[in-house]
């Protein structure tokens, strides 16, 4: 049976991708994940274990990756593994360099070594899909055209810089060594299984537990939102029909100011799970200190993938956000289990809760 190797498949997008892949194809998935704070075996509880091989390990472990390639002979790799949270990259960039830069380098080298030993036919059909972000392009002014694939790289956060570096490595391994790579640069995702350190799940989880809803600065920063399963369908399409060596920007034409996103979540919760005092969740909104170097606006021009590969998102922002809020309402146990001591420590440190409040949260 043919298989693909997915890295980082216990995280938010990777797990959604693996679950979708198992539902929609009859191929196996080898899933290599380090299980950092963001990786969670619970995310894969619905995976068909007959076609899903989970391997706990690091993409930077070249010997492990080489042995997995030799053993499973995957026809493709989809590389999701990364440190992914901008705020964490500001507090501590080191792991972002280790995984996003050095890890990607080691993974590319292991793949190069393996392909070098293989048959020409295997080399011709093999694909390496590198999953990246729109944040590598930097920040747009209001009214500037959205990012196309030829927009210059201009990363501003340690996270964005580390992803930009990984994109450059992937590109160079294609141009120099002929590795059959494709890169996707996607806008902000949201949906089920999203770790509640990012804006949308944090807002839902905090709202339901009566906590403040932190909005950085003036809340007018703009992000371009895509429902996670639409990102997964774009990656599948790129893997299936994308041109080797090309980059595809992925987005749903859904630019929203952060405050608008938070207000929309509050309105959905007001309807679906009204507060016991009858007041709106919007009363919990709290403007807090801005993120250093905060990018003002991201926007993706998705015309290339639409035109060349016929990809289109299935969800609007309204339908996707409703599904997302409903998923968090339906899965309190998942939320409870990811809110470990390490999660609470991060929230307390990052939002500088007074010690008494942090202790209460950890209790
Ligand atoms: P995530 O943080 O939820 O998950 C990352 C996963 O990678 C976790 O399961 C983690 O355990 C694993 N991992 C981390 N370091 C590893 C290592 N060294 N070896 C093996 N596994 C490792 O991230 P996500 O939001 O699912 O993002 C997945 C990918 O998509 C990332 O590359 C990210 O840059 C990219 N991306 C994310 C978004 C978004 O909005 N979340 C948008 C565009 C692109
Ligand atoms: P985030 O979900 O961290 O994604 P990214 O920084 O990769 O875009 O943040 C989305 C936007 O929401 C970003 O402009 C920062 C902002 N934000 C807040 O206003 N408050 C928060 O508590 C968080 C986590 C993010």
Tab-separated table of C-alpha atoms and ligand atoms in Angstrom:
chain	number	residue	atom	x	y	z
A	1	UNK	CA	0.000	0.000	0.000
A	2	UNK	CA	1.419	3.435	-0.840
A	3	UNK	CA	1.932	5.959	1.915
A	4	UNK	CA	2.823	9.544	2.622
A	5	UNK	CA	4.972	10.891	5.452
A	6	UNK	CA	3.435	13.779	7.364
A	7	UNK	CA	5.548	15.728	9.855
A	8	UNK	CA	3.899	17.661	12.689
A	9	UNK	CA	0.693	15.693	12.211
A	10	UNK	CA	-0.315	15.879	15.878
A	11	UNK	CA	-0.630	19.674	15.743
A	12	UNK	CA	-3.583	21.779	14.692
A	13	UNK	CA	-3.352	21.776	10.891
A	14	UNK	CA	-1.370	18.532	10.625
A	15	UNK	CA	-3.950	16.548	12.603
A	16	UNK	CA	-6.822	17.988	10.552
A	17	UNK	CA	-4.849	17.063	7.426
A	18	UNK	CA	-4.154	13.486	8.583
A	19	UNK	CA	-7.784	12.885	9.580
A	20	UNK	CA	-9.027	14.276	6.255
A	21	UNK	CA	-6.448	12.251	4.323
A	22	UNK	CA	-7.480	8.995	5.985
A	23	UNK	CA	-11.159	9.758	5.299
A	24	UNK	CA	-10.668	10.755	1.673
A	25	UNK	CA	-8.001	8.360	0.364
A	26	UNK	CA	-7.054	4.737	0.885
A	27	UNK	CA	-3.372	5.524	1.437
A	28	UNK	CA	-1.480	5.149	4.710
A	29	UNK	CA	0.052	7.988	6.689
A	30	UNK	CA	3.288	7.823	8.626
A	31	UNK	CA	3.050	10.664	11.116
A	32	UNK	CA	6.319	11.959	12.618
A	33	UNK	CA	5.759	14.388	15.482
A	34	UNK	CA	7.914	15.524	18.389
A	35	UNK	CA	4.852	16.117	20.597
A	36	UNK	CA	5.871	19.558	21.795
A	37	UNK	CA	3.327	21.450	23.904
A	38	UNK	CA	1.387	21.984	20.630
A	39	UNK	CA	1.340	18.326	19.597
A	40	UNK	CA	-1.409	16.191	21.047
A	41	UNK	CA	-2.164	12.502	20.517
A	42	UNK	CA	-5.818	13.233	21.424
A	43	UNK	CA	-6.063	15.128	18.129
A	44	UNK	CA	-5.649	11.804	16.329
A	45	UNK	CA	-8.164	9.814	18.357
A	46	UNK	CA	-10.414	9.413	15.279
A	47	UNK	CA	-7.584	8.214	13.001
A	48	UNK	CA	-8.037	4.771	11.435
A	49	UNK	CA	-5.086	3.031	13.124
A	50	UNK	CA	-4.800	0.423	10.357
A	51	UNK	CA	-3.545	3.138	8.020
A	52	UNK	CA	-1.912	5.495	10.515
A	53	UNK	CA	1.568	4.908	11.912
A	54	UNK	CA	2.458	7.418	14.606
A	55	UNK	CA	6.162	7.968	15.279
A	56	UNK	CA	7.261	10.114	18.209
A	57	UNK	CA	10.379	11.917	17.022
A	58	UNK	CA	12.102	15.024	15.713
A	59	UNK	CA	12.444	16.110	12.062
A	60	UNK	CA	15.987	17.157	13.002
A	61	UNK	CA	16.857	13.515	13.795
A	62	UNK	CA	18.319	12.623	10.401
A	63	UNK	CA	18.951	8.968	11.327
A	64	UNK	CA	15.325	8.495	12.368
A	65	UNK	CA	13.985	10.228	9.252
A	66	UNK	CA	16.307	8.168	7.022
A	67	UNK	CA	15.146	4.935	8.612
A	68	UNK	CA	11.474	5.909	8.225
A	69	UNK	CA	12.045	6.711	4.546
A	70	UNK	CA	13.828	3.391	3.955
A	71	UNK	CA	11.164	1.430	5.836
A	72	UNK	CA	7.987	3.043	4.478
A	73	UNK	CA	9.138	4.387	1.087
A	74	UNK	CA	6.544	7.203	1.098
A	75	UNK	CA	5.575	8.698	-2.246
A	76	UNK	CA	5.436	12.172	-0.679
A	77	UNK	CA	6.245	14.211	2.415
A	78	UNK	CA	4.054	16.997	3.752
A	79	UNK	CA	6.093	19.067	6.192
A	80	UNK	CA	3.940	20.763	8.840
A	81	UNK	CA	6.389	20.376	11.745
A	82	UNK	CA	7.234	23.775	13.179
A	83	UNK	CA	7.130	26.051	16.154
A	84	UNK	CA	4.203	28.208	15.130
A	85	UNK	CA	3.282	30.875	17.682
A	86	UNK	CA	4.573	34.425	17.091
A	87	UNK	CA	4.278	35.456	20.762
A	88	UNK	CA	6.326	32.455	21.885
A	89	UNK	CA	8.943	33.287	19.251
A	90	UNK	CA	9.281	36.740	20.813
A	91	UNK	CA	9.726	35.302	24.331
A	92	UNK	CA	12.139	32.553	23.188
A	93	UNK	CA	13.260	32.282	19.556
A	94	UNK	CA	15.753	29.445	20.020
A	95	UNK	CA	13.344	26.527	19.417
A	96	UNK	CA	12.103	28.282	16.275
A	97	UNK	CA	15.608	28.190	14.833
A	98	UNK	CA	16.112	24.579	15.971
A	99	UNK	CA	12.961	23.183	14.374
A	100	UNK	CA	11.974	25.582	11.614
A	101	UNK	CA	15.467	26.174	10.257
A	102	UNK	CA	17.795	23.360	11.391
A	103	UNK	CA	14.986	20.779	11.448
A	104	UNK	CA	13.911	21.624	7.898
A	105	UNK	CA	17.555	21.496	6.772
A	106	UNK	CA	18.057	18.029	8.314
A	107	UNK	CA	14.788	16.784	6.825
A	108	UNK	CA	15.777	18.010	3.367
A	109	UNK	CA	19.177	16.356	3.689
A	110	UNK	CA	17.651	13.041	4.762
A	111	UNK	CA	15.267	13.149	1.797
A	112	UNK	CA	18.083	14.065	-0.583
A	113	UNK	CA	20.191	11.165	0.664
A	114	UNK	CA	17.314	8.710	0.329
A	115	UNK	CA	16.255	9.873	-3.142
A	116	UNK	CA	19.889	9.701	-4.228
A	117	UNK	CA	19.926	5.971	-3.530
A	118	UNK	CA	16.569	5.255	-5.155
A	119	UNK	CA	15.295	4.382	-8.602
A	120	UNK	CA	14.797	7.171	-11.149
A	121	UNK	CA	11.063	6.411	-11.286
A	122	UNK	CA	10.770	6.966	-7.544
A	123	UNK	CA	12.618	10.275	-7.854
A	124	UNK	CA	10.374	11.464	-10.665
A	125	UNK	CA	7.082	10.887	-8.872
A	126	UNK	CA	8.186	11.858	-5.340
A	127	UNK	CA	6.937	15.180	-3.898
A	128	UNK	CA	8.027	17.245	-0.897
A	129	UNK	CA	5.337	19.748	0.108
A	130	UNK	CA	6.570	22.417	2.501
A	131	UNK	CA	3.771	24.123	4.431
A	132	UNK	CA	4.552	27.773	5.072
A	133	UNK	CA	2.869	31.007	5.966
A	134	UNK	CA	1.970	34.432	4.569
A	135	UNK	CA	3.919	35.980	7.467
A	136	UNK	CA	7.170	35.576	5.475
A	137	UNK	CA	6.031	38.486	3.278
A	138	UNK	CA	5.900	40.988	6.157
A	139	UNK	CA	3.226	43.593	6.718
A	140	UNK	CA	0.935	45.387	4.258
A	141	UNK	CA	-0.308	48.971	4.481
A	142	UNK	CA	-4.064	49.491	4.234
A	143	UNK	CA	-5.059	49.496	0.558
A	144	UNK	CA	-1.865	47.785	-0.672
A	145	UNK	CA	-2.503	44.817	-2.976
A	146	UNK	CA	-2.580	41.384	-1.338
A	147	UNK	CA	0.548	39.160	-1.339
A	148	UNK	CA	1.194	37.336	-4.609
A	149	UNK	CA	3.803	34.573	-4.902
A	150	UNK	CA	6.342	37.107	-6.194
A	151	UNK	CA	5.988	39.496	-3.255
A	152	UNK	CA	9.460	40.048	-1.702
A	153	UNK	CA	10.200	38.227	1.536
A	154	UNK	CA	10.237	40.708	4.422
A	155	UNK	CA	9.698	38.765	7.679
A	156	UNK	CA	9.375	40.728	10.911
A	157	UNK	CA	8.958	38.294	13.837
A	158	UNK	CA	11.399	35.553	14.825
A	159	UNK	CA	8.689	33.059	13.796
A	160	UNK	CA	8.284	34.636	10.356
A	161	UNK	CA	12.061	34.877	9.894
A	162	UNK	CA	12.515	31.204	10.771
A	163	UNK	CA	9.770	30.159	8.326
A	164	UNK	CA	11.269	32.422	5.641
A	165	UNK	CA	14.634	30.723	6.208
A	166	UNK	CA	13.012	27.300	5.843
A	167	UNK	CA	11.309	28.373	2.599
A	168	UNK	CA	14.673	29.510	1.233
A	169	UNK	CA	16.282	26.181	2.148
A	170	UNK	CA	13.476	24.279	0.413
A	171	UNK	CA	13.848	26.444	-2.672
A	172	UNK	CA	17.634	26.019	-2.745
A	173	UNK	CA	17.407	22.223	-2.373
A	174	UNK	CA	15.221	22.226	-5.472
A	175	UNK	CA	17.421	24.512	-7.551
A	176	UNK	CA	20.723	22.980	-6.513
A	177	UNK	CA	19.904	19.318	-5.949
A	178	UNK	CA	16.702	18.921	-7.957
A	179	UNK	CA	14.544	17.959	-4.974
A	180	UNK	CA	10.919	17.826	-6.180
A	181	UNK	CA	9.518	20.436	-3.781
A	182	UNK	CA	6.383	22.556	-3.687
A	183	UNK	CA	5.766	25.323	-1.132
A	184	UNK	CA	2.444	26.656	0.109
A	185	UNK	CA	2.164	30.018	1.874
A	186	UNK	CA	-1.158	30.164	3.656
A	187	UNK	CA	-2.966	32.835	5.638
A	188	UNK	CA	-4.198	32.434	9.245
A	189	UNK	CA	-6.083	29.181	9.826
A	190	UNK	CA	-8.847	28.513	12.328
A	191	UNK	CA	-11.102	25.579	13.146
A	192	UNK	CA	-11.297	22.453	15.335
A	193	UNK	CA	-8.210	21.300	17.302
A	194	UNK	CA	-6.678	24.795	17.348
A	195	UNK	CA	-4.482	25.202	20.422
A	196	UNK	CA	-6.009	27.919	22.639
A	197	UNK	CA	-2.977	30.209	22.597
A	198	UNK	CA	-3.977	31.653	19.198
A	199	UNK	CA	-6.550	34.439	18.882
A	200	UNK	CA	-9.708	32.548	17.863
A	201	UNK	CA	-9.560	29.530	20.213
A	202	UNK	CA	-8.199	31.679	23.063
A	203	UNK	CA	-11.165	34.033	22.706
A	204	UNK	CA	-13.683	31.164	22.727
A	205	UNK	CA	-12.082	29.379	25.677
A	206	UNK	CA	-11.609	32.557	27.741
A	207	UNK	CA	-15.134	33.747	27.008
A	208	UNK	CA	-16.646	30.489	28.234
A	209	UNK	CA	-14.592	30.538	31.416
A	210	UNK	CA	-15.466	34.145	32.241
A	211	UNK	CA	-11.952	35.494	31.618
A	212	UNK	CA	-10.870	38.675	29.803
A	213	UNK	CA	-10.628	38.517	26.003
A	214	UNK	CA	-7.218	40.094	25.317
A	215	UNK	CA	-7.032	42.282	22.209
A	216	UNK	CA	-3.580	43.661	21.417
A	217	UNK	CA	-3.184	47.408	20.853
A	218	UNK	CA	-6.109	48.993	19.028
A	219	UNK	CA	-7.396	45.660	17.658
A	220	UNK	CA	-7.350	47.016	14.113
A	221	UNK	CA	-4.625	44.684	12.836
A	222	UNK	CA	-5.934	42.689	9.904
A	223	UNK	CA	-5.542	38.963	9.282
A	224	UNK	CA	-6.877	36.931	6.351
A	225	UNK	CA	-8.701	33.871	7.737
A	226	UNK	CA	-9.062	30.408	6.201
A	227	UNK	CA	-10.974	27.468	7.684
A	228	UNK	CA	-8.489	24.673	8.352
A	229	UNK	CA	-10.079	21.997	6.150
A	230	UNK	CA	-9.884	24.429	3.219
A	231	UNK	CA	-6.141	24.678	3.828
A	232	UNK	CA	-6.018	20.860	3.864
A	233	UNK	CA	-7.853	20.637	0.532
A	234	UNK	CA	-5.418	23.159	-0.968
A	235	UNK	CA	-2.424	21.086	0.159
A	236	UNK	CA	-3.979	17.922	-1.276
A	237	UNK	CA	-4.514	19.712	-4.584
A	238	UNK	CA	-0.935	21.053	-4.649
A	239	UNK	CA	0.376	17.567	-3.942
A	240	UNK	CA	-1.798	16.132	-6.688
A	241	UNK	CA	-1.342	18.657	-9.465
A	242	UNK	CA	1.059	21.431	-8.416
A	243	UNK	CA	4.083	22.166	-10.583
A	244	UNK	CA	7.341	21.089	-8.967
A	245	UNK	CA	9.456	24.003	-7.764
A	246	UNK	CA	6.457	26.346	-7.573
A	247	UNK	CA	4.994	28.273	-4.671
A	248	UNK	CA	1.229	28.581	-4.144
A	249	UNK	CA	-0.367	31.216	-1.920
A	250	UNK	CA	-3.453	29.901	-0.119
A	251	UNK	CA	-6.182	32.103	1.327
A	252	UNK	CA	-9.911	32.659	1.396
A	253	UNK	CA	-10.196	36.415	0.708
A	254	UNK	CA	-11.385	36.949	4.290
A	255	UNK	CA	-9.608	39.978	5.671
A	256	UNK	CA	-10.889	40.906	9.123
A	257	UNK	CA	-9.697	43.251	11.851
A	258	UNK	CA	-8.951	41.382	15.086
A	259	UNK	CA	-11.586	43.277	17.044
A	260	UNK	CA	-14.173	42.318	14.429
A	261	UNK	CA	-13.205	38.637	14.801
A	262	UNK	CA	-13.481	38.821	18.601
A	263	UNK	CA	-16.866	40.585	18.387
A	264	UNK	CA	-18.140	37.946	15.923
A	265	UNK	CA	-17.156	35.167	18.340
A	266	UNK	CA	-18.932	36.973	21.178
A	267	UNK	CA	-22.090	37.341	19.070
A	268	UNK	CA	-22.050	33.614	18.182
A	269	UNK	CA	-21.573	32.642	21.817
A	270	UNK	CA	-24.319	35.047	22.905
A	271	UNK	CA	-26.665	33.106	20.613
A	272	UNK	CA	-25.373	29.559	21.169
A	273	UNK	CA	-24.431	29.620	24.872
A	274	UNK	CA	-25.800	32.828	26.471
A	275	UNK	CA	-24.094	34.037	29.642
A	276	UNK	CA	-26.047	33.190	32.762
A	277	UNK	CA	-26.356	36.914	33.661
A	278	UNK	CA	-27.867	37.669	30.230
A	279	UNK	CA	-25.085	40.118	29.326
A	280	UNK	CA	-22.910	39.887	26.205
A	281	UNK	CA	-19.534	38.155	26.136
A	282	UNK	CA	-18.319	41.352	24.435
A	283	UNK	CA	-18.201	42.898	27.929
A	284	UNK	CA	-15.169	40.651	28.594
A	285	UNK	CA	-13.103	42.299	25.816
A	286	UNK	CA	-9.930	43.836	27.286
A	287	UNK	CA	-7.491	45.901	25.236
A	288	UNK	CA	-3.977	44.949	26.354
A	289	UNK	CA	-0.429	45.951	25.525
A	290	UNK	CA	0.445	45.431	21.866
A	291	UNK	CA	2.790	42.723	20.588
A	292	UNK	CA	6.296	44.108	19.826
A	293	UNK	CA	6.820	44.476	16.066
A	294	UNK	CA	3.179	43.549	15.454
A	295	UNK	CA	2.467	43.213	11.716
A	296	UNK	CA	-0.451	45.440	10.777
A	297	UNK	CA	-2.004	43.554	7.901
A	298	UNK	CA	-1.722	40.286	5.989
A	299	UNK	CA	-3.734	39.494	2.865
A	300	UNK	CA	-3.347	36.652	0.385
A	301	UNK	CA	-3.915	36.865	-3.332
A	302	UNK	CA	-5.005	33.283	-4.040
A	303	UNK	CA	-5.567	33.655	-7.785
A	304	UNK	CA	-2.670	31.391	-8.814
A	305	UNK	CA	-3.939	28.290	-6.991
A	306	UNK	CA	-7.504	29.084	-8.052
A	307	UNK	CA	-6.544	29.487	-11.704
A	308	UNK	CA	-3.894	26.768	-12.101
A	309	UNK	CA	-5.261	24.092	-9.801
A	310	UNK	CA	-8.969	24.961	-9.667
A	311	UNK	CA	-8.905	25.150	-5.858
A	312	UNK	CA	-11.570	27.112	-3.970
A	313	UNK	CA	-12.402	27.206	-0.266
A	314	UNK	CA	-15.655	25.522	0.774
A	315	UNK	CA	-16.322	27.705	3.846
A	316	UNK	CA	-17.057	31.402	4.186
A	317	UNK	CA	-15.722	33.130	7.299
A	318	UNK	CA	-19.240	33.120	8.761
A	319	UNK	CA	-19.861	29.393	8.205
A	320	UNK	CA	-16.349	28.432	9.333
A	321	UNK	CA	-16.479	30.528	12.484
A	322	UNK	CA	-19.866	29.093	13.432
A	323	UNK	CA	-18.527	25.537	12.994
A	324	UNK	CA	-15.459	26.424	15.039
A	325	UNK	CA	-17.397	27.904	17.953
A	326	UNK	CA	-19.754	24.918	17.906
A	327	UNK	CA	-16.774	22.516	17.949
A	328	UNK	CA	-15.370	24.146	21.094
A	329	UNK	CA	-18.816	24.039	22.732
A	330	UNK	CA	-19.074	20.329	21.872
A	331	UNK	CA	-15.556	19.416	23.037
A	332	UNK	CA	-15.002	20.772	26.567
A	333	UNK	CA	-13.011	17.657	27.475
A	334	UNK	CA	-10.453	18.314	24.704
A	335	UNK	CA	-10.134	21.901	25.949
A	336	UNK	CA	-9.726	20.752	29.543
A	337	UNK	CA	-7.018	18.270	28.604
A	338	UNK	CA	-4.887	20.755	26.647
A	339	UNK	CA	-5.003	23.264	29.497
A	340	UNK	CA	-2.142	21.605	31.323
A	341	UNK	CA	0.178	23.280	33.813
A	342	UNK	CA	2.494	24.318	30.963
A	343	UNK	CA	-0.419	25.979	29.148
A	344	UNK	CA	-1.493	27.856	32.259
A	345	UNK	CA	2.075	28.934	32.920
A	346	UNK	CA	2.328	30.386	29.403
A	347	UNK	CA	-0.974	32.256	29.703
A	348	UNK	CA	-0.046	33.643	33.115
A	349	UNK	CA	3.420	34.724	31.967
A	350	UNK	CA	2.399	36.160	28.614
A	351	UNK	CA	-0.659	38.066	29.784
A	352	UNK	CA	1.070	38.934	33.066
A	353	UNK	CA	-1.779	37.885	35.258
A	354	UNK	CA	-1.264	38.962	38.838
A	355	UNK	CA	0.155	36.016	40.872
A	356	UNK	CA	-3.144	35.437	42.720
A	357	UNK	CA	-5.104	35.116	39.469
A	358	UNK	CA	-2.467	32.824	37.935
A	359	UNK	CA	-2.548	30.594	41.003
A	360	UNK	CA	-6.340	30.452	40.840
A	361	UNK	CA	-6.157	29.542	37.132
A	362	UNK	CA	-3.700	26.753	37.882
A	363	UNK	CA	-5.829	25.352	40.723
B	1	LIG	P1	1.045	23.677	15.677
B	1	LIG	O1	1.991	24.455	16.531
B	1	LIG	O2	-0.360	23.493	16.116
B	1	LIG	O3	1.635	22.215	15.413
B	1	LIG	C1	2.985	21.976	15.133
B	1	LIG	C2	3.235	20.477	15.281
B	1	LIG	O4	4.605	20.235	14.942
B	1	LIG	C3	3.025	19.964	16.705
B	1	LIG	O5	2.323	18.743	16.668
B	1	LIG	C4	4.446	19.754	17.214
B	1	LIG	O6	4.546	18.735	18.192
B	1	LIG	C5	5.177	19.385	15.938
B	1	LIG	N1	6.618	19.664	15.997
B	1	LIG	C6	7.216	20.782	16.462
B	1	LIG	N2	8.552	20.656	16.354
B	1	LIG	C7	8.787	19.450	15.792
B	1	LIG	C8	9.959	18.758	15.409
B	1	LIG	N3	11.180	19.278	15.598
B	1	LIG	N4	9.839	17.529	14.841
B	1	LIG	C9	8.614	16.958	14.668
B	1	LIG	N5	7.467	17.568	15.024
B	1	LIG	C10	7.556	18.805	15.573
B	1	LIG	O7	1.125	24.383	14.245
B	1	LIG	P2	0.006	24.510	13.126
B	1	LIG	O8	-0.782	25.729	13.372
B	1	LIG	O9	-0.663	23.212	12.960
B	1	LIG	O10	0.936	24.809	11.862
B	1	LIG	C11	1.436	23.745	11.055
B	1	LIG	C12	2.298	24.337	9.958
B	1	LIG	O11	1.527	25.235	9.166
B	1	LIG	C13	3.495	25.146	10.462
B	1	LIG	O12	4.591	24.878	9.646
B	1	LIG	C14	3.036	26.580	10.332
B	1	LIG	O13	4.141	27.441	10.121
B	1	LIG	C15	2.164	26.497	9.096
B	1	LIG	N6	1.088	27.496	9.013
B	1	LIG	C16	0.251	27.698	10.079
B	1	LIG	C17	-0.785	28.620	9.957
B	1	LIG	C18	-1.769	28.852	11.098
B	1	LIG	O14	-2.580	29.781	11.009
B	1	LIG	N7	-1.755	28.052	12.155
B	1	LIG	C19	-0.961	29.344	8.764
B	1	LIG	C20	-0.077	29.102	7.710
B	1	LIG	C21	0.934	28.172	7.836
B	2	LIG	P1	-2.388	34.755	16.330
B	2	LIG	O1	-3.587	33.878	16.440
B	2	LIG	O2	-1.314	34.631	17.372
B	2	LIG	O3	-1.794	34.545	14.859
B	2	LIG	P2	-0.628	35.405	14.082
B	2	LIG	O4	0.098	36.244	15.040
B	2	LIG	O5	0.226	34.291	13.551
B	2	LIG	O6	-1.344	36.179	13.027
B	2	LIG	O7	-2.880	36.248	16.309
B	2	LIG	C1	-3.813	36.707	15.349
B	2	LIG	C2	-3.967	38.199	15.563
B	2	LIG	O8	-4.590	38.396	16.830
B	2	LIG	C3	-2.630	38.932	15.614
B	2	LIG	O9	-2.808	40.202	15.008
B	2	LIG	C4	-2.372	39.087	17.102
B	2	LIG	C5	-3.768	39.196	17.686
B	2	LIG	N1	-3.942	38.675	19.068
B	2	LIG	C6	-4.603	39.444	20.018
B	2	LIG	O10	-5.045	40.583	19.738
B	2	LIG	N2	-4.758	38.925	21.273
B	2	LIG	C7	-4.283	37.704	21.624
B	2	LIG	O11	-4.418	37.290	22.820
B	2	LIG	C8	-3.623	36.910	20.619
B	2	LIG	C9	-3.081	35.553	20.954
B	2	LIG	C10	-3.485	37.440	19.345
